[in-house]
JSON list of C-alpha atoms in Angstrom, two decimals:
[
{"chain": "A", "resi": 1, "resn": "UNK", "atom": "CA", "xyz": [-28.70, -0.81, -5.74]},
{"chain": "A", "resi": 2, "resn": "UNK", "atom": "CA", "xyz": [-31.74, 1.48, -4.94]},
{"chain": "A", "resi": 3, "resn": "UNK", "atom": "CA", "xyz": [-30.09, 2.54, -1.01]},
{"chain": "A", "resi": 4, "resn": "UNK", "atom": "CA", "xyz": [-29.22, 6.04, -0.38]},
{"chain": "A", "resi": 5, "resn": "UNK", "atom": "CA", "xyz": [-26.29, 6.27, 1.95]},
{"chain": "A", "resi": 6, "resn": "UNK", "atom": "CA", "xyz": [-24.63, 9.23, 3.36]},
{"chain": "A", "resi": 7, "resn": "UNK", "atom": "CA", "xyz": [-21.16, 10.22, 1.85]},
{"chain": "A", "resi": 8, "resn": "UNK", "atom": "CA", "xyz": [-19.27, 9.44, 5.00]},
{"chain": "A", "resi": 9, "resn": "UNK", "atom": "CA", "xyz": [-20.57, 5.40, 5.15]},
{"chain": "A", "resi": 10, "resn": "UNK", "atom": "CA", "xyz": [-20.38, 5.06, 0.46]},
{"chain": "A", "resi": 11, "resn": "UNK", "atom": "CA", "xyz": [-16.73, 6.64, 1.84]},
{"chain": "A", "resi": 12, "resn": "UNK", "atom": "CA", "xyz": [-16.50, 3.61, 3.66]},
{"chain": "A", "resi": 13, "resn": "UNK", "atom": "CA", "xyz": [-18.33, 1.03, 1.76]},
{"chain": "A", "resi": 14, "resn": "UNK", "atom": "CA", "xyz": [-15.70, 1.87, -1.28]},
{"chain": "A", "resi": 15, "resn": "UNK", "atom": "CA", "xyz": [-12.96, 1.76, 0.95]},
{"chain": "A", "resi": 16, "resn": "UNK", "atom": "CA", "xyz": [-13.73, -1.56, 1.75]},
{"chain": "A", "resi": 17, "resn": "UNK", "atom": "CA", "xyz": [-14.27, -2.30, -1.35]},
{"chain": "A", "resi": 18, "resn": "UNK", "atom": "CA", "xyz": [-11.22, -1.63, -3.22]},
{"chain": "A", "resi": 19, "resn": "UNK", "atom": "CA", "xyz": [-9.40, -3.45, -0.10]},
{"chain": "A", "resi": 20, "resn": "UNK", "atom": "CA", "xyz": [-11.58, -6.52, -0.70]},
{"chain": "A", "resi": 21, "resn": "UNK", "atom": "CA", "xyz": [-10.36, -6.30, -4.52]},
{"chain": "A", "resi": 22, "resn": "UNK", "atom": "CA", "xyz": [-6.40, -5.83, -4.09]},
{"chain": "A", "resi": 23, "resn": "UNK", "atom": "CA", "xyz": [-4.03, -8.22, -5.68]},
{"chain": "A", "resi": 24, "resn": "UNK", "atom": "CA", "xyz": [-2.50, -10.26, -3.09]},
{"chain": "A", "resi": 25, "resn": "UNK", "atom": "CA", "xyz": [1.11, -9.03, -2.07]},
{"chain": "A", "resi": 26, "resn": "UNK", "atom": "CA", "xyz": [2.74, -12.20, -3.89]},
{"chain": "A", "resi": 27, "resn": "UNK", "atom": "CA", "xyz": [2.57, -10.53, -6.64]},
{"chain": "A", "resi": 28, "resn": "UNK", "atom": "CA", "xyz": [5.42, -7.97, -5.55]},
{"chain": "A", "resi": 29, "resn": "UNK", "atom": "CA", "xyz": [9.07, -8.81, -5.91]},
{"chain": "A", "resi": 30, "resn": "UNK", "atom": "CA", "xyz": [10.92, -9.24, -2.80]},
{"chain": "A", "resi": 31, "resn": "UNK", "atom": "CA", "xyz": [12.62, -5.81, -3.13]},
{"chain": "A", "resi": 32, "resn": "UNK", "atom": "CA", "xyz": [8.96, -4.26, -3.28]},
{"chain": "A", "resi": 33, "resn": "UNK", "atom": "CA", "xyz": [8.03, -6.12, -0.41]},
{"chain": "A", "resi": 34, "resn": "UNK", "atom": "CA", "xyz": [10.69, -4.84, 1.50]},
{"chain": "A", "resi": 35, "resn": "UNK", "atom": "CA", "xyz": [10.13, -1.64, 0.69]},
{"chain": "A", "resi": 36, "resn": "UNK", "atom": "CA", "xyz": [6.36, -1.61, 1.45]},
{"chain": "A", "resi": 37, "resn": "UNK", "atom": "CA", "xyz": [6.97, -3.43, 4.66]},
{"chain": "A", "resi": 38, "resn": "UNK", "atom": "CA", "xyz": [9.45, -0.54, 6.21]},
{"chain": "A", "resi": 39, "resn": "UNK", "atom": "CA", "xyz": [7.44, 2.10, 4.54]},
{"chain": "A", "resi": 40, "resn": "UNK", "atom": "CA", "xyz": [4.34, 1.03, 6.64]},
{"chain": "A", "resi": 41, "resn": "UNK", "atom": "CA", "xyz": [6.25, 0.58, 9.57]},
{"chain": "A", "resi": 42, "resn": "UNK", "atom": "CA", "xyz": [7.19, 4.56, 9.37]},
{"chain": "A", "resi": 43, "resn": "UNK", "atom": "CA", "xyz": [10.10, 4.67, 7.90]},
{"chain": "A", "resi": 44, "resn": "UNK", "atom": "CA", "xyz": [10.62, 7.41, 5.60]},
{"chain": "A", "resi": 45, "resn": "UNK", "atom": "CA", "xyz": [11.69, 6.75, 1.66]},
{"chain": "A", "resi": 46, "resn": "UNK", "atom": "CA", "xyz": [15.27, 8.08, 2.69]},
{"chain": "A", "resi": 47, "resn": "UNK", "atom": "CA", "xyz": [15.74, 5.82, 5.19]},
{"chain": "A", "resi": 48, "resn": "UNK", "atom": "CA", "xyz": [14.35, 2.69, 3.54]},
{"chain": "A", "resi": 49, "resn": "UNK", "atom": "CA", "xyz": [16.80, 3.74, 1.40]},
{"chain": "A", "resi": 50, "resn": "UNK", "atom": "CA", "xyz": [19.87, 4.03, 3.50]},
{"chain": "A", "resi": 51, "resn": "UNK", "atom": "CA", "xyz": [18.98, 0.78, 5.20]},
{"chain": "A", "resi": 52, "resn": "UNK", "atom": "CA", "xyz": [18.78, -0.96, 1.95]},
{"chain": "A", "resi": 53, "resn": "UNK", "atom": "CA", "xyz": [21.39, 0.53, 0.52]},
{"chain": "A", "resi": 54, "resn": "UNK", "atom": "CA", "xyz": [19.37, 1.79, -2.64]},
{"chain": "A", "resi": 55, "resn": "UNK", "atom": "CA", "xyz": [18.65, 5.56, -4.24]},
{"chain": "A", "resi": 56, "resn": "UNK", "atom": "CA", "xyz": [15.35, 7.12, -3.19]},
{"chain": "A", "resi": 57, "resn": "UNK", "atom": "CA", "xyz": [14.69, 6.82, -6.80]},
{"chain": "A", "resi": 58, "resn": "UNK", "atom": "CA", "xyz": [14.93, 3.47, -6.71]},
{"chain": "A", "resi": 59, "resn": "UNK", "atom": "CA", "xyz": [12.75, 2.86, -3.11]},
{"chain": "A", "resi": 60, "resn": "UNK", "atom": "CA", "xyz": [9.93, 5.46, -5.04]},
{"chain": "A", "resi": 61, "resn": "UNK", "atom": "CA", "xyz": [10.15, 3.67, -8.12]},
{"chain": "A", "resi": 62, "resn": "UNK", "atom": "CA", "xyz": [9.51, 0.56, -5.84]},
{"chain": "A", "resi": 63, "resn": "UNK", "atom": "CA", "xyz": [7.04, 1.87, -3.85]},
{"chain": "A", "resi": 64, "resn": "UNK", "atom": "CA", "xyz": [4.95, 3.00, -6.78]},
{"chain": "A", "resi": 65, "resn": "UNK", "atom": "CA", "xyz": [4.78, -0.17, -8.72]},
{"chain": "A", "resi": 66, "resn": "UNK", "atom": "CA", "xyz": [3.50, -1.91, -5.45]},
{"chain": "A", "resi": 67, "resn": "UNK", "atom": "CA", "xyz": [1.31, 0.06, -5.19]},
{"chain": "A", "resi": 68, "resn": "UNK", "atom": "CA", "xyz": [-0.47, -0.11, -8.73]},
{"chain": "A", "resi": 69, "resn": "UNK", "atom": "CA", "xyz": [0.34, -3.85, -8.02]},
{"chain": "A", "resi": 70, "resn": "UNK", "atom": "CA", "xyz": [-1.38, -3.96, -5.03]},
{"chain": "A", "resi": 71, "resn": "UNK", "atom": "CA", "xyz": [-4.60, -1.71, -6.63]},
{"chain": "A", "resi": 72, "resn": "UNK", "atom": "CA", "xyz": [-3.94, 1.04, -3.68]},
{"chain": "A", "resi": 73, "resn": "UNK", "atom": "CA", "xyz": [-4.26, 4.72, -4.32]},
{"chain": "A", "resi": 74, "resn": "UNK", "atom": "CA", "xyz": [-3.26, 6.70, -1.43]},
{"chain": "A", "resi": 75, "resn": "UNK", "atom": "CA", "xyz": [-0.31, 5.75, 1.35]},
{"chain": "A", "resi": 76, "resn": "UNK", "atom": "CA", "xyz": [-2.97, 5.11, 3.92]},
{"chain": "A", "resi": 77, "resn": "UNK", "atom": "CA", "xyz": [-4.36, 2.42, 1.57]},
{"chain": "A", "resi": 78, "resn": "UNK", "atom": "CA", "xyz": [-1.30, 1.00, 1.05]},
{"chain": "A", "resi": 79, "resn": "UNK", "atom": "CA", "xyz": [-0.32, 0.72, 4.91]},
{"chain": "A", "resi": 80, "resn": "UNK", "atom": "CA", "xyz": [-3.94, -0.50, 5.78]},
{"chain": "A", "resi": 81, "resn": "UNK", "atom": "CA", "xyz": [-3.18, -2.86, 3.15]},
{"chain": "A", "resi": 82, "resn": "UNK", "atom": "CA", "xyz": [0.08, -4.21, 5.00]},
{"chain": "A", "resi": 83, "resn": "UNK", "atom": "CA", "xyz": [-1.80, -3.97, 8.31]},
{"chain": "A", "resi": 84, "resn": "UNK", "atom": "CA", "xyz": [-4.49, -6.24, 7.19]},
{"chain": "A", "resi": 85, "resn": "UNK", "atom": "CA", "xyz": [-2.83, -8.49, 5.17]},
{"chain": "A", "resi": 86, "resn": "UNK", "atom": "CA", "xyz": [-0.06, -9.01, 7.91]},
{"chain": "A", "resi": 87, "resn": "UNK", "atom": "CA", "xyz": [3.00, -7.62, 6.38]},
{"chain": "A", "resi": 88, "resn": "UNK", "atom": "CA", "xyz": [3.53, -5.42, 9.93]}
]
């Protein structure tokens, strides 16, 4: 586009970005909701697991898939995506 920013604000700018792009979270199955809702909340994959009575397997499997659903790379992406999109 001809501007010249620094790394820190194109950092930013695509971070923005790619949240302004992500599928919307009705695309998950309930189970992956779940799962994404109590991971961003802090709970850790072996207690999402205890509480919902699955395998870590299963809640990593889950967590994955939502998250290629969702168009998120990292964990922080994917629990600034629940933040923003009011799943906490």
């Amino acid at each position: 586009n001809g501007h010249f920013y620094s790394p820190s604000i194109r950092a930013v700018l695509d971070s923005a970005t790619a949240a302004a792009t992500a599928a919307p979270a009705t695309e998950l199955t309930l189970r992956e909701l779940d799962v994404v809702r109590l991971y961003a909340q802090g709970f850790q994959l072996t207690e999402i697991a205890n509480k919902l009575g699955r395998s870590v397997s299963t809640i990593s499997s889950q967590k994955t898939v939502a998250m290629r659903k969702l168009s998120v790379q990292t964990n922080t992406d994917l629990i600034r995506y629940a933040y923003e999109n009011g799943l906490i």
